[in-house]
mmCIF file of C-alpha atoms in Angstrom:
data_model
loop_
_atom_site.group_PDB
_atom_site.id
_atom_site.type_symbol
_atom_site.label_atom_id
_atom_site.label_comp_id
_atom_site.label_asym_id
_atom_site.label_seq_id
_atom_site.Cartn_x
_atom_site.Cartn_y
_atom_site.Cartn_z
ATOM 1 C CA MET U 1 -14.514 19.566 9.711
ATOM 2 C CA THR U 2 -13.694 17.581 6.606
ATOM 3 C CA TYR U 3 -10.334 16.391 5.370
ATOM 4 C CA PRO U 4 -10.683 15.852 1.611
ATOM 5 C CA ARG U 5 -7.048 14.914 0.954
ATOM 6 C CA LEU U 6 -6.983 12.385 3.802
ATOM 7 C CA GLU U 7 -10.321 10.933 2.674
ATOM 8 C CA ARG U 8 -9.164 10.596 -0.935
ATOM 9 C CA CYS U 9 -5.822 9.178 0.221
ATOM 10 C CA PHE U 10 -7.650 6.462 2.179
ATOM 11 C CA LEU U 11 -10.129 5.631 -0.586
ATOM 12 C CA GLU U 12 -7.211 5.182 -3.018
ATOM 13 C CA SER U 13 -5.376 2.824 -0.627
ATOM 14 C CA THR U 14 -3.965 -0.486 -1.744
ATOM 15 C CA VAL U 15 -5.466 -3.300 0.356
ATOM 16 C CA LYS U 16 -3.653 -6.546 1.143
ATOM 17 C CA ASP U 17 -4.931 -9.614 2.953
ATOM 18 C CA VAL U 18 -2.642 -10.349 5.907
ATOM 19 C CA ASN U 19 -3.809 -13.605 7.513
ATOM 20 C CA GLY U 20 -7.469 -12.683 7.005
ATOM 21 C CA TYR U 21 -6.978 -9.037 8.038
ATOM 22 C CA SER U 22 -7.664 -6.378 5.371
ATOM 23 C CA TYR U 23 -4.537 -4.223 5.706
ATOM 24 C CA PHE U 24 -4.705 -0.937 3.848
ATOM 25 C CA GLN U 25 -1.553 0.815 2.670
ATOM 26 C CA ASN U 26 -1.318 4.523 1.979
ATOM 27 C CA PRO U 27 1.003 7.480 2.575
ATOM 28 C CA ILE U 28 -0.274 8.292 6.100
ATOM 29 C CA SER U 29 -0.412 4.690 7.353
ATOM 30 C CA ASP U 30 2.728 3.376 5.649
ATOM 31 C CA GLY U 31 4.661 6.212 4.024
ATOM 32 C CA VAL U 32 4.239 4.644 0.573
ATOM 33 C CA PRO U 33 4.132 5.131 -2.325
ATOM 34 C CA LYS U 34 5.046 8.716 -1.328
ATOM 35 C CA VAL U 35 3.880 11.231 1.233
ATOM 36 C CA ASP U 36 2.793 14.423 -0.475
ATOM 37 C CA PRO U 37 3.370 17.460 1.759
ATOM 38 C CA GLU U 38 -0.252 18.569 1.293
ATOM 39 C CA ILE U 39 -1.580 15.317 2.782
ATOM 40 C CA LEU U 40 0.816 15.464 5.716
ATOM 41 C CA GLU U 41 0.014 19.144 6.235
ATOM 42 C CA GLU U 42 -3.729 18.394 6.315
ATOM 43 C CA ALA U 43 -3.164 15.623 8.884
ATOM 44 C CA ILE U 44 -0.920 17.724 11.127
ATOM 45 C CA GLY U 45 -3.187 20.766 10.843
ATOM 46 C CA GLY U 46 -6.194 18.651 11.811
ATOM 47 C CA LEU U 47 -4.361 17.094 14.761
ATOM 48 C CA ALA U 48 -3.134 20.505 15.947
ATOM 49 C CA GLY U 49 -6.726 21.709 15.850
ATOM 50 C CA ILE U 50 -7.835 19.021 18.331
ATOM 51 C CA LEU U 51 -4.786 19.145 20.604
ATOM 52 C CA PRO U 52 -5.735 20.028 24.194
ATOM 53 C CA GLU U 53 -4.060 22.974 25.936
ATOM 54 C CA ASP U 54 -1.242 22.688 28.467
ATOM 55 C CA ILE U 55 0.258 19.463 27.128
ATOM 56 C CA ASP U 56 3.775 18.587 28.253
ATOM 57 C CA LEU U 57 4.553 15.736 25.858
ATOM 58 C CA ILE U 58 3.415 14.130 22.619
ATOM 59 C CA LEU U 59 3.979 10.364 22.341
ATOM 60 C CA ALA U 60 4.248 9.010 18.797
ATOM 61 C CA PRO U 61 4.584 5.264 18.151
ATOM 62 C CA GLU U 62 7.061 4.036 15.596
ATOM 63 C CA ALA U 63 6.802 4.048 12.618
ATOM 64 C CA MET U 64 4.038 6.217 11.192
ATOM 65 C CA GLY U 65 3.400 8.168 14.373
ATOM 66 C CA ILE U 66 6.852 9.692 13.872
ATOM 67 C CA PRO U 67 6.071 12.142 11.033
ATOM 68 C CA LEU U 68 2.823 13.086 12.778
ATOM 69 C CA GLY U 69 4.530 13.635 16.144
ATOM 70 C CA ALA U 70 7.419 15.561 14.591
ATOM 71 C CA GLY U 71 5.117 17.784 12.550
ATOM 72 C CA LEU U 72 2.826 18.407 15.510
ATOM 73 C CA SER U 73 5.823 19.233 17.689
ATOM 74 C CA LEU U 74 7.142 21.754 15.170
ATOM 75 C CA LYS U 75 3.712 23.358 14.808
ATOM 76 C CA THR U 76 2.933 23.550 18.544
ATOM 77 C CA ARG U 77 6.431 23.770 20.100
ATOM 78 C CA ILE U 78 5.552 20.809 22.374
ATOM 79 C CA PRO U 79 8.277 18.145 22.680
ATOM 80 C CA TYR U 80 7.609 14.642 21.403
ATOM 81 C CA VAL U 81 8.989 11.194 22.158
ATOM 82 C CA VAL U 82 8.996 8.237 19.792
ATOM 83 C CA VAL U 83 7.666 4.991 21.255
ATOM 84 C CA ARG U 84 10.338 2.710 19.857
ATOM 85 C CA LYS U 85 10.457 -0.927 18.793
ATOM 86 C CA LYS U 86 13.876 -1.329 20.363
ATOM 87 C CA SER U 87 15.143 -0.732 23.864
ATOM 88 C CA TYR U 88 17.533 2.073 24.660
ATOM 89 C CA GLY U 89 17.860 1.045 28.309
ATOM 90 C CA LEU U 90 17.216 4.571 29.565
ATOM 91 C CA PRO U 91 16.223 5.134 33.206
ATOM 92 C CA GLY U 92 12.453 4.731 33.569
ATOM 93 C CA GLU U 93 12.038 2.952 30.211
ATOM 94 C CA ILE U 94 8.841 0.891 30.091
ATOM 95 C CA GLU U 95 8.578 -2.237 27.930
ATOM 96 C CA VAL U 96 5.107 -3.043 26.566
ATOM 97 C CA LEU U 97 3.682 -5.772 24.361
ATOM 98 C CA GLN U 98 1.886 -4.419 21.302
ATOM 99 C CA LYS U 99 -0.776 -6.695 19.772
ATOM 100 C CA THR U 100 -2.552 -5.542 16.611
ATOM 101 C CA GLY U 101 -4.989 -7.229 14.262
ATOM 102 C CA TYR U 102 -2.077 -8.583 12.228
ATOM 103 C CA SER U 103 1.051 -8.703 14.432
ATOM 104 C CA LYS U 104 2.610 -8.424 17.856
ATOM 105 C CA SER U 105 5.899 -6.963 19.040
ATOM 106 C CA ARG U 106 7.597 -5.247 21.948
ATOM 107 C CA MET U 107 7.672 -1.465 22.238
ATOM 108 C CA PHE U 108 9.543 0.826 24.627
ATOM 109 C CA VAL U 109 8.223 4.037 26.176
ATOM 110 C CA ASN U 110 10.699 6.635 27.435
ATOM 111 C CA GLY U 111 10.529 10.187 28.727
ATOM 112 C CA VAL U 112 7.164 10.011 30.512
ATOM 113 C CA ARG U 113 7.179 11.135 34.142
ATOM 114 C CA LYS U 114 4.663 11.503 36.946
ATOM 115 C CA GLY U 115 2.520 14.618 36.665
ATOM 116 C CA MET U 116 3.101 15.153 32.924
ATOM 117 C CA ARG U 117 0.105 15.900 30.703
ATOM 118 C CA VAL U 118 0.506 13.576 27.713
ATOM 119 C CA VAL U 119 -1.235 12.962 24.387
ATOM 120 C CA ILE U 120 -0.673 10.006 22.094
ATOM 121 C CA VAL U 121 -0.794 10.627 18.343
ATOM 122 C CA ASP U 122 -0.891 7.827 15.768
ATOM 123 C CA ASP U 123 -1.887 7.107 12.202
ATOM 124 C CA VAL U 124 -4.613 4.440 12.619
ATOM 125 C CA LEU U 125 -6.832 3.049 15.363
ATOM 126 C CA ASP U 126 -8.378 -0.361 14.708
ATOM 127 C CA THR U 127 -8.221 -3.021 17.412
ATOM 128 C CA GLY U 128 -6.548 -0.645 19.882
ATOM 129 C CA GLY U 129 -3.653 -3.002 20.611
ATOM 130 C CA THR U 130 -0.856 -0.492 20.099
ATOM 131 C CA LEU U 131 -2.646 2.350 21.835
ATOM 132 C CA ARG U 132 -3.723 0.191 24.764
ATOM 133 C CA ALA U 133 -0.146 -0.881 25.469
ATOM 134 C CA ILE U 134 1.087 2.711 25.317
ATOM 135 C CA SER U 135 -1.795 4.142 27.359
ATOM 136 C CA ASP U 136 -1.213 1.527 30.090
ATOM 137 C CA ALA U 137 2.470 2.480 30.173
ATOM 138 C CA VAL U 138 1.652 6.199 30.446
ATOM 139 C CA LYS U 139 -0.770 5.610 33.311
ATOM 140 C CA SER U 140 1.735 3.390 35.137
ATOM 141 C CA THR U 141 4.094 6.374 35.439
ATOM 142 C CA GLY U 142 1.521 8.592 37.142
ATOM 143 C CA ALA U 143 1.308 10.863 34.101
ATOM 144 C CA ASP U 144 -2.076 12.175 32.951
ATOM 145 C CA LEU U 145 -3.094 10.735 29.568
ATOM 146 C CA VAL U 146 -5.208 13.646 28.358
ATOM 147 C CA LYS U 147 -6.202 12.415 24.898
ATOM 148 C CA ILE U 148 -5.475 9.939 22.116
ATOM 149 C CA MET U 149 -5.516 11.455 18.630
ATOM 150 C CA VAL U 150 -5.465 9.484 15.378
ATOM 151 C CA VAL U 151 -5.782 10.356 11.725
ATOM 152 C CA TYR U 152 -7.863 7.309 10.745
ATOM 153 C CA SER U 153 -10.156 5.259 12.968
ATOM 154 C CA MET U 154 -11.557 1.902 11.889
ATOM 155 C CA CYS U 155 -13.055 1.442 15.355
ATOM 156 C CA GLU U 156 -16.857 1.280 15.168
ATOM 157 C CA ASP U 157 -17.472 2.168 18.835
ATOM 158 C CA LEU U 158 -15.162 4.985 19.900
ATOM 159 C CA ASP U 159 -16.933 5.338 23.254
ATOM 160 C CA ALA U 160 -16.225 1.715 24.180
ATOM 161 C CA MET U 161 -12.633 1.996 22.944
ATOM 162 C CA SER U 162 -12.168 5.233 24.888
ATOM 163 C CA GLU U 163 -13.398 3.481 28.021
ATOM 164 C CA LYS U 164 -11.035 0.557 27.379
ATOM 165 C CA LEU U 165 -8.023 2.834 26.841
ATOM 166 C CA GLY U 166 -8.890 5.224 29.664
ATOM 167 C CA ALA U 167 -8.722 8.459 27.669
ATOM 168 C CA PRO U 168 -10.857 10.402 25.192
ATOM 169 C CA ILE U 169 -10.147 9.464 21.585
ATOM 170 C CA GLU U 170 -10.466 11.834 18.677
ATOM 171 C CA CYS U 171 -9.969 10.968 15.022
ATOM 172 C CA LEU U 172 -9.930 13.037 11.871
ATOM 173 C CA VAL U 173 -11.505 10.488 9.504
ATOM 174 C CA ARG U 174 -13.647 7.450 10.356
ATOM 175 C CA ILE U 175 -13.051 4.611 7.948
ATOM 176 C CA GLY U 176 -13.989 1.001 7.272
ATOM 177 C CA MET U 177 -13.167 -1.949 5.074
ATOM 178 C CA ASP U 178 -15.623 -4.110 3.166
ATOM 179 C CA GLY U 179 -13.238 -6.926 2.289
ATOM 180 C CA PRO U 180 -10.763 -5.319 -0.100
ATOM 181 C CA ARG U 181 -12.868 -2.155 -0.513
ATOM 182 C CA PRO U 182 -12.136 0.898 1.675
ATOM 183 C CA PHE U 183 -15.059 3.177 2.578
ATOM 184 C CA LEU U 184 -15.709 6.278 4.693
ATOM 185 C CA ARG U 185 -17.947 6.139 7.764
ATOM 186 C CA ARG U 186 -19.997 9.002 9.169
ATOM 187 C CA ARG U 187 -18.155 12.131 10.337
ATOM 188 C CA ALA U 188 -15.300 11.869 12.798
ATOM 189 C CA ARG U 189 -16.036 12.743 16.399
ATOM 190 C CA THR U 190 -14.609 12.673 19.879
ATOM 191 C CA ALA U 191 -15.313 9.784 22.205
ATOM 192 C CA THR U 192 -15.865 10.600 25.837
ATOM 193 C CA ARG U 193 -15.219 8.476 28.838
#
């Protein structure tokens, strides 16, 4: 399946150098300059189309996982939880360290319990730092991490990343950066473990 709006949105991204890391900015990854409903609808429709059956919970990391998780929840009637950047001190809260290609911070996972079937949904997969921290937290609860779903993947080897994160990964659009120039990779696909 192709996602022409998401592809165009990525190719029109603004790219900034952040300590040697080519950081692209667009409506799906940053919510700027504006998020047109058609782009968000294409992303949520694509994610809903790859969502496994019998899921109990959608985890969506702050910040840009939030509109994806909320939209997916409304479309599928499956509850979602935001992985927050601040602690709420709830019973069972898990603190994780998120390390990305350009930053690191603490995140807090709530609402995941043993036996739940969970998916993680996020905007971008690159180094896997955010998703690794969250997937480790999910597994530590005894929940079943069924799949990781992202809109954009910069990861060149989804099979290796899937193995590292311990769950199948599926993306809608495979992307890359050649310095300040964004480009599309071959078709998106599912990684298996």
